[in-house]
């Protein structure tokens, strides 16, 4: 990812936006990457495994042990490495499908992204509600890439063109369509390996006023 511009250079009121966390990259040890990869696999199994009752009891006990191990280290927003580890898929966030940035600049953002069993809504197709999450994330990244001030999503509209498959590397792209004062109008699309359009989105990002969170 390209280095983030100093937010105050494009928005002098940055520090007054309700304490909006200032992003800084994290570089945790390899154990975190292995942990995230394992958790992604566990999420897939959590929605697809069908073992006997005894196996569920053992699995529940192991999860409880893991919760007990990590609970004392719980930290605030943008303190832990999740979402800030730029070398990992989706920057180490389990909220999002694993993506990797392929372009980041004034023309917008491009990603490679792969959905898995965890994201299925039915019939091995990605749940329709997952795609707005991807597009909203892409909109936020696009705002940063084009060096617009801190903005929040005012609206997001998605058109579904084809079924989105799992276990296939797809490409997503976001770009700015128009800027009007505090308003930034953004577009995005998701395509399969053959270039077929799976879904597209348009939205409005609005620059925060001083003291707005």
CSV table of N, CA and C in Angstrom, one decimal, residues 12-176:
chain,number,residue,atom,x,y,z
A,12,UNK,N,-7.1,20.4,7.8
A,12,UNK,CA,-6.6,21.0,9.0
A,12,UNK,C,-7.3,20.6,10.3
A,13,UNK,N,-8.6,20.3,10.2
A,13,UNK,CA,-9.4,19.9,11.4
A,13,UNK,C,-9.4,18.5,11.7
A,14,UNK,N,-8.5,17.7,11.1
A,14,UNK,CA,-8.4,16.3,11.3
A,14,UNK,C,-8.5,15.9,12.8
A,15,UNK,N,-7.7,16.5,13.6
A,15,UNK,CA,-7.6,16.1,15.0
A,15,UNK,C,-8.9,16.4,15.8
A,16,UNK,N,-9.8,17.2,15.2
A,16,UNK,CA,-11.0,17.6,15.9
A,16,UNK,C,-12.2,16.8,15.5
A,17,UNK,N,-12.1,15.8,14.8
A,17,UNK,CA,-13.2,15.0,14.3
A,17,UNK,C,-13.6,13.9,15.4
A,18,UNK,N,-14.0,14.4,16.5
A,18,UNK,CA,-14.5,13.4,17.5
A,18,UNK,C,-13.5,12.4,17.9
A,19,UNK,N,-12.2,12.7,17.9
A,19,UNK,CA,-11.2,11.7,18.2
A,19,UNK,C,-11.1,10.5,17.3
A,20,UNK,N,-11.4,10.8,16.0
A,20,UNK,CA,-11.3,9.7,15.0
A,20,UNK,C,-9.9,9.1,15.0
A,21,UNK,N,-9.8,7.8,15.2
A,21,UNK,CA,-8.5,7.2,15.3
A,21,UNK,C,-7.5,7.4,14.1
A,22,UNK,N,-6.3,7.7,14.4
A,22,UNK,CA,-5.3,8.0,13.4
A,22,UNK,C,-4.7,6.6,13.0
A,23,UNK,N,-4.8,6.2,11.8
A,23,UNK,CA,-4.3,4.9,11.4
A,23,UNK,C,-2.7,4.9,11.3
A,24,UNK,N,-2.2,3.9,11.8
A,24,UNK,CA,-0.7,3.6,11.7
A,24,UNK,C,-0.5,2.1,11.4
A,25,UNK,N,0.3,1.7,10.5
A,25,UNK,CA,0.5,0.3,10.2
A,25,UNK,C,1.1,-0.4,11.4
A,26,UNK,N,0.8,-1.7,11.4
A,26,UNK,CA,1.4,-2.6,12.4
A,26,UNK,C,2.3,-3.7,11.7
A,27,UNK,N,3.3,-4.2,12.4
A,27,UNK,CA,4.1,-5.2,11.8
A,27,UNK,C,4.4,-6.3,12.9
A,28,UNK,N,3.3,-7.1,13.2
A,28,UNK,CA,3.5,-8.1,14.2
A,28,UNK,C,4.3,-9.3,13.8
A,29,UNK,N,4.7,-10.1,14.7
A,29,UNK,CA,5.5,-11.3,14.3
A,29,UNK,C,4.7,-12.3,13.5
A,30,UNK,N,5.4,-13.3,12.9
A,30,UNK,CA,4.8,-14.2,12.0
A,30,UNK,C,3.6,-15.0,12.7
A,31,UNK,N,3.7,-15.1,14.0
A,31,UNK,CA,2.6,-15.8,14.7
A,31,UNK,C,1.2,-15.2,14.5
A,32,UNK,N,1.1,-13.9,14.3
A,32,UNK,CA,-0.2,-13.3,14.1
A,32,UNK,C,-0.7,-13.7,12.7
A,33,UNK,N,0.2,-13.7,11.7
A,33,UNK,CA,-0.3,-14.1,10.3
A,33,UNK,C,-0.8,-15.6,10.4
A,34,UNK,N,-0.1,-16.5,11.1
A,34,UNK,CA,-0.5,-17.8,11.2
A,34,UNK,C,-1.8,-18.0,11.9
A,35,UNK,N,-1.9,-17.1,12.9
A,35,UNK,CA,-3.2,-17.1,13.7
A,35,UNK,C,-4.4,-16.7,12.8
A,36,UNK,N,-4.2,-15.6,12.1
A,36,UNK,CA,-5.3,-15.2,11.2
A,36,UNK,C,-5.6,-16.2,10.1
A,37,UNK,N,-4.6,-16.8,9.5
A,37,UNK,CA,-4.9,-17.9,8.5
A,37,UNK,C,-5.7,-19.0,9.2
A,38,UNK,N,-5.3,-19.4,10.4
A,38,UNK,CA,-5.9,-20.5,11.1
A,38,UNK,C,-7.4,-20.1,11.4
A,39,UNK,N,-7.6,-18.9,11.8
A,39,UNK,CA,-8.9,-18.4,12.2
A,39,UNK,C,-9.8,-18.4,10.9
A,40,UNK,N,-9.3,-18.0,9.8
A,40,UNK,CA,-10.1,-18.0,8.5
A,40,UNK,C,-10.5,-19.5,8.2
A,41,UNK,N,-9.6,-20.4,8.4
A,41,UNK,CA,-10.0,-21.8,8.1
A,41,UNK,C,-11.0,-22.3,9.2
A,42,UNK,N,-10.9,-21.8,10.4
A,42,UNK,CA,-11.8,-22.2,11.4
A,42,UNK,C,-13.2,-21.6,11.2
A,43,UNK,N,-13.2,-20.4,10.6
A,43,UNK,CA,-14.5,-19.8,10.3
A,43,UNK,C,-15.2,-20.6,9.2
A,44,UNK,N,-14.5,-21.1,8.2
A,44,UNK,CA,-15.1,-21.9,7.2
A,44,UNK,C,-15.6,-23.2,7.8
A,45,UNK,N,-14.8,-23.8,8.7
A,45,UNK,CA,-15.3,-25.1,9.3
A,45,UNK,C,-16.4,-24.9,10.3
A,46,UNK,N,-16.5,-23.7,10.9
A,46,UNK,CA,-17.6,-23.4,11.8
A,46,UNK,C,-18.9,-23.4,11.1
A,47,UNK,N,-19.0,-23.1,9.8
A,47,UNK,CA,-20.2,-23.1,9.1
A,47,UNK,C,-20.4,-24.3,8.2
A,48,UNK,N,-19.5,-25.2,8.2
A,48,UNK,CA,-19.6,-26.3,7.3
A,48,UNK,C,-19.4,-27.7,8.0
A,49,UNK,N,-18.7,-27.7,9.1
A,49,UNK,CA,-18.5,-29.0,9.8
A,49,UNK,C,-19.7,-29.6,10.4
A,50,UNK,N,-19.8,-30.9,10.4
A,50,UNK,CA,-21.0,-31.6,11.0
A,50,UNK,C,-20.5,-32.8,11.8
A,51,UNK,N,-19.7,-32.6,12.9
A,51,UNK,CA,-19.2,-33.8,13.6
A,51,UNK,C,-20.2,-34.3,14.6
A,52,UNK,N,-19.8,-35.3,15.4
A,52,UNK,CA,-20.7,-35.8,16.5
A,52,UNK,C,-20.7,-34.8,17.7
A,53,UNK,N,-21.6,-35.0,18.6
A,53,UNK,CA,-21.8,-34.1,19.7
A,53,UNK,C,-20.5,-34.1,20.6
A,54,UNK,N,-19.8,-35.2,20.7
A,54,UNK,CA,-18.6,-35.2,21.5
A,54,UNK,C,-17.5,-34.3,20.9
A,55,UNK,N,-17.4,-34.3,19.6
A,55,UNK,CA,-16.4,-33.5,19.0
A,55,UNK,C,-16.8,-32.0,19.1
A,56,UNK,N,-18.0,-31.7,19.1
A,56,UNK,CA,-18.4,-30.3,19.4
A,56,UNK,C,-18.1,-29.9,20.8
A,57,UNK,N,-18.2,-30.8,21.7
A,57,UNK,CA,-17.9,-30.5,23.1
A,57,UNK,C,-16.4,-30.2,23.2
A,58,UNK,N,-15.6,-31.0,22.6
A,58,UNK,CA,-14.1,-30.8,22.6
A,58,UNK,C,-13.8,-29.4,21.9
A,59,UNK,N,-14.4,-29.2,20.8
A,59,UNK,CA,-14.1,-27.9,20.1
A,59,UNK,C,-14.5,-26.7,20.9
A,60,UNK,N,-15.6,-26.8,21.6
A,60,UNK,CA,-16.1,-25.7,22.4
A,60,UNK,C,-15.1,-25.4,23.6
A,61,UNK,N,-14.5,-26.5,24.1
A,61,UNK,CA,-13.6,-26.3,25.2
A,61,UNK,C,-12.3,-25.7,24.7
A,62,UNK,N,-11.9,-26.1,23.5
A,62,UNK,CA,-10.6,-25.5,23.0
A,62,UNK,C,-10.8,-24.0,22.6
A,63,UNK,N,-12.0,-23.6,22.2
A,63,UNK,CA,-12.3,-22.2,21.9
A,63,UNK,C,-12.3,-21.5,23.2
A,64,UNK,N,-12.9,-22.0,24.2
A,64,UNK,CA,-12.9,-21.4,25.5
A,64,UNK,C,-11.5,-21.1,26.0
A,65,UNK,N,-10.6,-22.1,25.8
A,65,UNK,CA,-9.2,-21.9,26.2
A,65,UNK,C,-8.5,-20.8,25.5
A,66,UNK,N,-8.8,-20.7,24.2
A,66,UNK,CA,-8.3,-19.6,23.4
A,66,UNK,C,-8.8,-18.2,23.8
A,67,UNK,N,-10.1,-18.2,24.1
A,67,UNK,CA,-10.7,-16.9,24.6
A,67,UNK,C,-10.0,-16.5,25.9
A,68,UNK,N,-9.8,-17.5,26.8
A,68,UNK,CA,-9.1,-17.2,28.1
A,68,UNK,C,-7.7,-16.7,27.9
A,69,UNK,N,-7.0,-17.3,26.9
A,69,UNK,CA,-5.6,-16.9,26.6
A,69,UNK,C,-5.5,-15.4,26.1
A,70,UNK,N,-6.5,-15.0,25.2
A,70,UNK,CA,-6.4,-13.7,24.5
A,70,UNK,C,-7.1,-12.6,25.3
A,71,UNK,N,-8.1,-12.9,26.1
A,71,UNK,CA,-8.9,-11.9,26.8
A,71,UNK,C,-8.1,-10.9,27.5
A,72,UNK,N,-7.0,-11.3,28.3
A,72,UNK,CA,-6.3,-10.2,29.0
A,72,UNK,C,-5.6,-9.2,28.1
A,73,UNK,N,-5.4,-9.6,26.8
A,73,UNK,CA,-4.7,-8.7,25.9
A,73,UNK,C,-5.6,-7.8,25.1
A,74,UNK,N,-6.9,-7.9,25.3
A,74,UNK,CA,-7.9,-7.1,24.5
A,74,UNK,C,-7.5,-5.6,24.6
A,75,UNK,N,-7.5,-4.9,23.4
A,75,UNK,CA,-7.0,-3.5,23.4
A,75,UNK,C,-8.1,-2.7,22.6
A,76,UNK,N,-7.8,-1.4,22.6
A,76,UNK,CA,-8.8,-0.5,21.9
A,76,UNK,C,-8.6,-0.5,20.4
A,77,UNK,N,-9.4,0.3,19.8
A,77,UNK,CA,-9.4,0.4,18.3
A,77,UNK,C,-8.1,0.9,17.8
A,78,UNK,N,-7.5,0.2,16.8
A,78,UNK,CA,-6.3,0.6,16.2
A,78,UNK,C,-5.1,0.5,17.1
A,79,UNK,N,-5.2,-0.4,18.1
A,79,UNK,CA,-4.1,-0.7,18.9
A,79,UNK,C,-3.5,-2.1,18.6
A,80,UNK,N,-4.4,-3.1,18.5
A,80,UNK,CA,-4.0,-4.4,18.0
A,80,UNK,C,-3.7,-4.4,16.6
A,81,UNK,N,-3.0,-5.5,16.1
A,81,UNK,CA,-2.6,-5.6,14.7
A,81,UNK,C,-3.7,-5.9,13.7
A,82,UNK,N,-4.9,-6.3,14.1
A,82,UNK,CA,-5.9,-6.7,13.2
A,82,UNK,C,-6.3,-5.4,12.4
A,83,UNK,N,-6.4,-5.5,11.1
A,83,UNK,CA,-6.7,-4.4,10.2
A,83,UNK,C,-5.6,-3.4,10.0
A,84,UNK,N,-4.4,-3.6,10.6
A,84,UNK,CA,-3.3,-2.7,10.4
A,84,UNK,C,-2.1,-3.4,9.9
A,85,UNK,N,-2.2,-4.7,9.6
A,85,UNK,CA,-1.0,-5.5,9.2
A,85,UNK,C,-1.0,-5.6,7.7
A,86,UNK,N,-0.4,-4.6,7.0
A,86,UNK,CA,-0.6,-4.4,5.6
A,86,UNK,C,0.1,-5.5,4.8
A,87,UNK,N,0.9,-6.3,5.3
A,87,UNK,CA,1.5,-7.4,4.6
A,87,UNK,C,0.6,-8.6,4.5
A,88,UNK,N,-0.5,-8.6,5.3
A,88,UNK,CA,-1.4,-9.8,5.4
A,88,UNK,C,-2.6,-9.5,4.5
A,89,UNK,N,-3.3,-10.6,4.1
A,89,UNK,CA,-4.6,-10.5,3.4
A,89,UNK,C,-5.6,-9.7,4.2
A,90,UNK,N,-6.3,-8.7,3.6
A,90,UNK,CA,-7.2,-7.9,4.3
A,90,UNK,C,-6.6,-7.2,5.5
A,91,UNK,N,-5.3,-7.0,5.5
A,91,UNK,CA,-4.6,-6.3,6.5
A,91,UNK,C,-4.7,-7.0,7.9
A,92,UNK,N,-5.0,-8.3,7.8
A,92,UNK,CA,-5.2,-9.1,9.1
A,92,UNK,C,-6.5,-9.0,9.7
A,93,UNK,N,-7.5,-8.4,9.0
A,93,UNK,CA,-8.9,-8.3,9.6
A,93,UNK,C,-9.7,-9.6,9.2
A,94,UNK,N,-10.3,-10.2,10.2
A,94,UNK,CA,-11.2,-11.3,10.0
A,94,UNK,C,-12.6,-10.9,9.6
A,95,UNK,N,-12.9,-9.6,9.7
A,95,UNK,CA,-14.3,-9.1,9.3
A,95,UNK,C,-14.4,-9.2,7.8
A,96,UNK,N,-13.3,-9.0,7.1
A,96,UNK,CA,-13.4,-8.9,5.6
A,96,UNK,C,-12.8,-10.2,5.0
A,97,UNK,N,-13.3,-10.5,3.7
A,97,UNK,CA,-12.7,-11.6,3.0
A,97,UNK,C,-11.2,-11.2,2.7
A,98,UNK,N,-10.3,-12.2,2.6
A,98,UNK,CA,-8.9,-11.9,2.3
A,98,UNK,C,-8.7,-11.2,1.0
A,99,UNK,N,-8.2,-10.0,1.0
A,99,UNK,CA,-7.9,-9.3,-0.3
A,99,UNK,C,-6.4,-8.8,-0.2
A,100,UNK,N,-5.9,-8.6,-1.4
A,100,UNK,CA,-4.6,-8.0,-1.6
A,100,UNK,C,-4.7,-6.8,-2.5
A,101,UNK,N,-4.0,-5.7,-2.2
A,101,UNK,CA,-4.1,-4.5,-3.0
A,101,UNK,C,-3.1,-4.7,-4.2
A,102,UNK,N,-3.7,-4.4,-5.4
A,102,UNK,CA,-2.8,-4.5,-6.6
A,102,UNK,C,-2.6,-3.1,-7.2
A,103,UNK,N,-3.4,-2.1,-6.8
A,103,UNK,CA,-3.1,-0.7,-7.3
A,103,UNK,C,-3.7,0.2,-6.2
A,104,UNK,N,-3.0,1.3,-5.9
A,104,UNK,CA,-3.4,2.3,-4.9
A,104,UNK,C,-2.8,3.6,-5.3
A,105,UNK,N,-3.7,4.6,-5.7
A,105,UNK,CA,-3.1,5.9,-6.2
A,105,UNK,C,-4.3,6.8,-6.6
A,106,UNK,N,-3.9,7.9,-7.3
A,106,UNK,CA,-4.9,8.9,-7.6
A,106,UNK,C,-6.0,8.4,-8.6
A,107,UNK,N,-5.7,7.3,-9.2
A,107,UNK,CA,-6.8,6.7,-10.1
A,107,UNK,C,-7.7,5.8,-9.4
A,108,UNK,N,-7.4,5.5,-8.1
A,108,UNK,CA,-8.3,4.6,-7.3
A,108,UNK,C,-7.6,3.4,-6.8
A,109,UNK,N,-8.3,2.4,-6.4
A,109,UNK,CA,-7.8,1.2,-5.7
A,109,UNK,C,-8.2,0.0,-6.5
A,110,UNK,N,-7.4,-1.0,-6.6
A,110,UNK,CA,-7.7,-2.3,-7.2
A,110,UNK,C,-7.3,-3.4,-6.2
A,111,UNK,N,-8.1,-4.4,-6.1
A,111,UNK,CA,-7.9,-5.5,-5.2
A,111,UNK,C,-8.1,-6.9,-5.9
A,112,UNK,N,-7.3,-7.9,-5.4
A,112,UNK,CA,-7.7,-9.2,-5.7
A,112,UNK,C,-8.3,-9.8,-4.4
A,113,UNK,N,-9.5,-10.4,-4.5
A,113,UNK,CA,-10.2,-10.9,-3.4
A,113,UNK,C,-10.8,-12.3,-3.6
A,114,UNK,N,-10.8,-13.1,-2.6
A,114,UNK,CA,-11.3,-14.5,-2.7
A,114,UNK,C,-12.3,-14.7,-1.5
A,115,UNK,N,-13.5,-15.1,-1.8
A,115,UNK,CA,-14.5,-15.5,-0.8
A,115,UNK,C,-14.4,-17.0,-0.6
A,116,UNK,N,-14.9,-17.4,0.6
A,116,UNK,CA,-14.8,-18.8,0.9
A,116,UNK,C,-16.1,-19.3,1.5
A,117,UNK,N,-16.1,-20.5,2.0
A,117,UNK,CA,-17.4,-21.1,2.5
A,117,UNK,C,-18.0,-20.3,3.6
A,118,UNK,N,-17.2,-19.6,4.4
A,118,UNK,CA,-17.7,-18.7,5.5
A,118,UNK,C,-18.7,-17.6,4.9
A,119,UNK,N,-18.5,-17.2,3.7
A,119,UNK,CA,-19.2,-16.1,3.1
A,119,UNK,C,-20.5,-16.6,2.3
A,120,UNK,N,-20.8,-17.9,2.3
A,120,UNK,CA,-21.9,-18.4,1.5
A,120,UNK,C,-23.2,-18.0,2.1
A,121,UNK,N,-24.1,-17.5,1.2
A,121,UNK,CA,-25.5,-17.3,1.6
A,121,UNK,C,-26.4,-18.5,1.3
A,122,UNK,N,-26.1,-19.2,0.2
A,122,UNK,CA,-26.8,-20.4,-0.2
A,122,UNK,C,-26.4,-20.8,-1.5
A,123,UNK,N,-26.5,-22.1,-1.8
A,123,UNK,CA,-26.1,-22.7,-3.1
A,123,UNK,C,-24.7,-22.3,-3.5
A,124,UNK,N,-23.8,-22.3,-2.5
A,124,UNK,CA,-22.4,-22.0,-2.8
A,124,UNK,C,-22.1,-20.6,-3.5
A,125,UNK,N,-23.1,-19.7,-3.3
A,125,UNK,CA,-22.9,-18.3,-3.8
A,125,UNK,C,-22.6,-17.4,-2.6
A,126,UNK,N,-21.8,-16.4,-2.8
A,126,UNK,CA,-21.5,-15.4,-1.8
A,126,UNK,C,-22.8,-14.7,-1.3
A,127,UNK,N,-23.0,-14.6,0.0
A,127,UNK,CA,-24.2,-13.9,0.5
A,127,UNK,C,-24.2,-12.5,0.0
A,128,UNK,N,-25.4,-12.0,-0.5
A,128,UNK,CA,-25.5,-10.7,-1.0
A,128,UNK,C,-25.1,-9.6,-0.1
A,129,UNK,N,-25.2,-9.8,1.2
A,129,UNK,CA,-24.9,-8.8,2.2
A,129,UNK,C,-23.4,-8.6,2.4
A,130,UNK,N,-22.6,-9.6,2.0
A,130,UNK,CA,-21.2,-9.5,2.1
A,130,UNK,C,-20.6,-8.5,1.1
A,131,UNK,N,-21.2,-8.4,0.0
A,131,UNK,CA,-20.6,-7.5,-1.1
A,131,UNK,C,-20.7,-6.0,-0.7
A,132,UNK,N,-21.8,-5.5,-0.1
A,132,UNK,CA,-21.7,-4.1,0.4
A,132,UNK,C,-20.6,-3.9,1.4
A,133,UNK,N,-20.3,-4.8,2.2
A,133,UNK,CA,-19.1,-4.7,3.1
A,133,UNK,C,-17.8,-4.5,2.4
A,134,UNK,N,-17.6,-5.3,1.4
A,134,UNK,CA,-16.4,-5.2,0.5
A,134,UNK,C,-16.4,-3.8,-0.2
A,135,UNK,N,-17.5,-3.4,-0.7
A,135,UNK,CA,-17.6,-2.2,-1.5
A,135,UNK,C,-17.4,-1.0,-0.5
A,136,UNK,N,-18.0,-1.0,0.6
A,136,UNK,CA,-17.8,0.1,1.6
A,136,UNK,C,-16.3,0.2,2.0
A,137,UNK,N,-15.7,-0.9,2.2
A,137,UNK,CA,-14.3,-0.9,2.6
A,137,UNK,C,-13.5,-0.3,1.4
A,138,UNK,N,-13.8,-0.7,0.2
A,138,UNK,CA,-13.1,-0.2,-1.0
A,138,UNK,C,-13.3,1.3,-1.1
A,139,UNK,N,-14.5,1.8,-0.8
A,139,UNK,CA,-14.8,3.2,-0.9
A,139,UNK,C,-13.9,4.0,0.1
A,140,UNK,N,-13.7,3.5,1.3
A,140,UNK,CA,-12.9,4.1,2.3
A,140,UNK,C,-11.4,4.1,1.8
A,141,UNK,N,-11.0,3.0,1.3
A,141,UNK,CA,-9.6,2.9,0.8
A,141,UNK,C,-9.4,3.9,-0.4
A,142,UNK,N,-10.4,4.0,-1.2
A,142,UNK,CA,-10.3,4.9,-2.4
A,142,UNK,C,-10.2,6.4,-1.9
A,143,UNK,N,-11.0,6.8,-0.9
A,143,UNK,CA,-10.9,8.1,-0.3
A,143,UNK,C,-9.4,8.4,0.1
A,144,UNK,N,-8.8,7.4,0.8
A,144,UNK,CA,-7.4,7.6,1.2
A,144,UNK,C,-6.5,7.7,0.0
A,145,UNK,N,-6.7,6.8,-1.0
A,145,UNK,CA,-5.8,6.7,-2.1
A,145,UNK,C,-5.8,8.1,-2.9
A,146,UNK,N,-6.9,8.7,-3.0
A,146,UNK,CA,-7.0,10.0,-3.8
A,146,UNK,C,-6.7,11.2,-2.8
A,147,UNK,N,-6.4,10.9,-1.6
A,147,UNK,CA,-6.0,11.9,-0.6
A,147,UNK,C,-7.1,12.9,-0.3
A,148,UNK,N,-8.4,12.4,-0.2
A,148,UNK,CA,-9.5,13.2,0.2
A,148,UNK,C,-9.5,13.2,1.7
A,149,UNK,N,-10.1,14.2,2.4
A,149,UNK,CA,-10.1,14.3,3.8
A,149,UNK,C,-11.0,13.1,4.4
A,150,UNK,N,-10.9,12.9,5.7
A,150,UNK,CA,-11.7,11.9,6.4
A,150,UNK,C,-13.2,12.1,6.0
A,151,UNK,N,-13.8,11.0,5.6
A,151,UNK,CA,-15.2,11.0,5.1
A,151,UNK,C,-15.9,9.8,5.6
A,152,UNK,N,-17.2,9.9,5.7
A,152,UNK,CA,-18.0,8.7,6.1
A,152,UNK,C,-19.0,8.5,5.0
A,153,UNK,N,-19.5,7.2,4.9
A,153,UNK,CA,-20.4,6.8,3.9
A,153,UNK,C,-21.8,7.4,4.1
A,154,UNK,N,-22.3,8.2,3.1
A,154,UNK,CA,-23.7,8.7,3.2
A,154,UNK,C,-24.7,7.8,2.6
A,155,UNK,N,-24.3,7.1,1.5
A,155,UNK,CA,-25.2,6.1,0.9
A,155,UNK,C,-24.3,5.2,0.1
A,156,UNK,N,-24.8,3.9,-0.1
A,156,UNK,CA,-24.1,2.9,-0.9
A,156,UNK,C,-25.2,2.1,-1.6
A,157,UNK,N,-25.1,2.1,-2.9
A,157,UNK,CA,-26.1,1.3,-3.7
A,157,UNK,C,-25.3,0.2,-4.5
A,158,UNK,N,-25.8,-1.0,-4.4
A,158,UNK,CA,-25.2,-2.2,-5.1
A,158,UNK,C,-26.2,-2.7,-6.1
A,159,UNK,N,-25.7,-3.0,-7.3
A,159,UNK,CA,-26.4,-3.8,-8.3
A,159,UNK,C,-25.7,-5.1,-8.5
A,160,UNK,N,-26.5,-6.2,-8.3
A,160,UNK,CA,-26.0,-7.5,-8.5
A,160,UNK,C,-26.2,-8.0,-9.9
A,161,UNK,N,-25.1,-8.3,-10.6
A,161,UNK,CA,-25.2,-8.7,-12.0
A,161,UNK,C,-25.2,-10.2,-12.3
A,162,UNK,N,-24.3,-10.9,-11.5
A,162,UNK,CA,-24.2,-12.3,-11.6
A,162,UNK,C,-23.9,-12.9,-10.2
A,163,UNK,N,-24.1,-14.2,-10.1
A,163,UNK,CA,-23.8,-14.8,-8.8
A,163,UNK,C,-22.3,-14.7,-8.6
A,164,UNK,N,-21.9,-14.4,-7.3
A,164,UNK,CA,-20.5,-14.3,-7.0
A,164,UNK,C,-20.0,-15.6,-6.4
A,165,UNK,N,-19.0,-16.2,-7.0
A,165,UNK,CA,-18.6,-17.6,-6.6
A,165,UNK,C,-17.6,-17.5,-5.4
A,166,UNK,N,-17.4,-18.6,-4.7
A,166,UNK,CA,-16.4,-18.8,-3.7
A,166,UNK,C,-15.2,-19.5,-4.3
A,167,UNK,N,-14.1,-19.4,-3.6
A,167,UNK,CA,-12.9,-20.1,-3.9
A,167,UNK,C,-12.3,-19.8,-5.3
A,168,UNK,N,-12.6,-18.6,-5.7
A,168,UNK,CA,-12.1,-18.1,-7.0
A,168,UNK,C,-11.5,-16.7,-6.8
A,169,UNK,N,-10.3,-16.4,-7.3
A,169,UNK,CA,-9.8,-15.1,-7.1
A,169,UNK,C,-10.5,-14.1,-8.1
A,170,UNK,N,-11.1,-13.1,-7.5
A,170,UNK,CA,-11.8,-12.1,-8.2
A,170,UNK,C,-11.1,-10.8,-8.1
A,171,UNK,N,-11.5,-9.8,-9.0
A,171,UNK,CA,-10.9,-8.5,-8.9
A,171,UNK,C,-11.9,-7.5,-8.6
A,172,UNK,N,-11.5,-6.5,-7.8
A,172,UNK,CA,-12.4,-5.4,-7.4
A,172,UNK,C,-11.7,-4.1,-7.7
A,173,UNK,N,-12.4,-3.1,-8.0
A,173,UNK,CA,-11.8,-1.8,-8.3
A,173,UNK,C,-12.7,-0.7,-7.9
A,174,UNK,N,-12.2,0.4,-7.3
A,174,UNK,CA,-12.9,1.5,-6.8
A,174,UNK,C,-12.3,2.8,-7.3
A,175,UNK,N,-13.1,3.8,-7.7
A,175,UNK,CA,-12.5,5.0,-8.2
A,175,UNK,C,-13.5,6.2,-7.9
A,176,UNK,N,-13.0,7.4,-7.9
A,176,UNK,CA,-13.8,8.6,-7.7
A,176,UNK,C,-14.4,9.0,-9.0
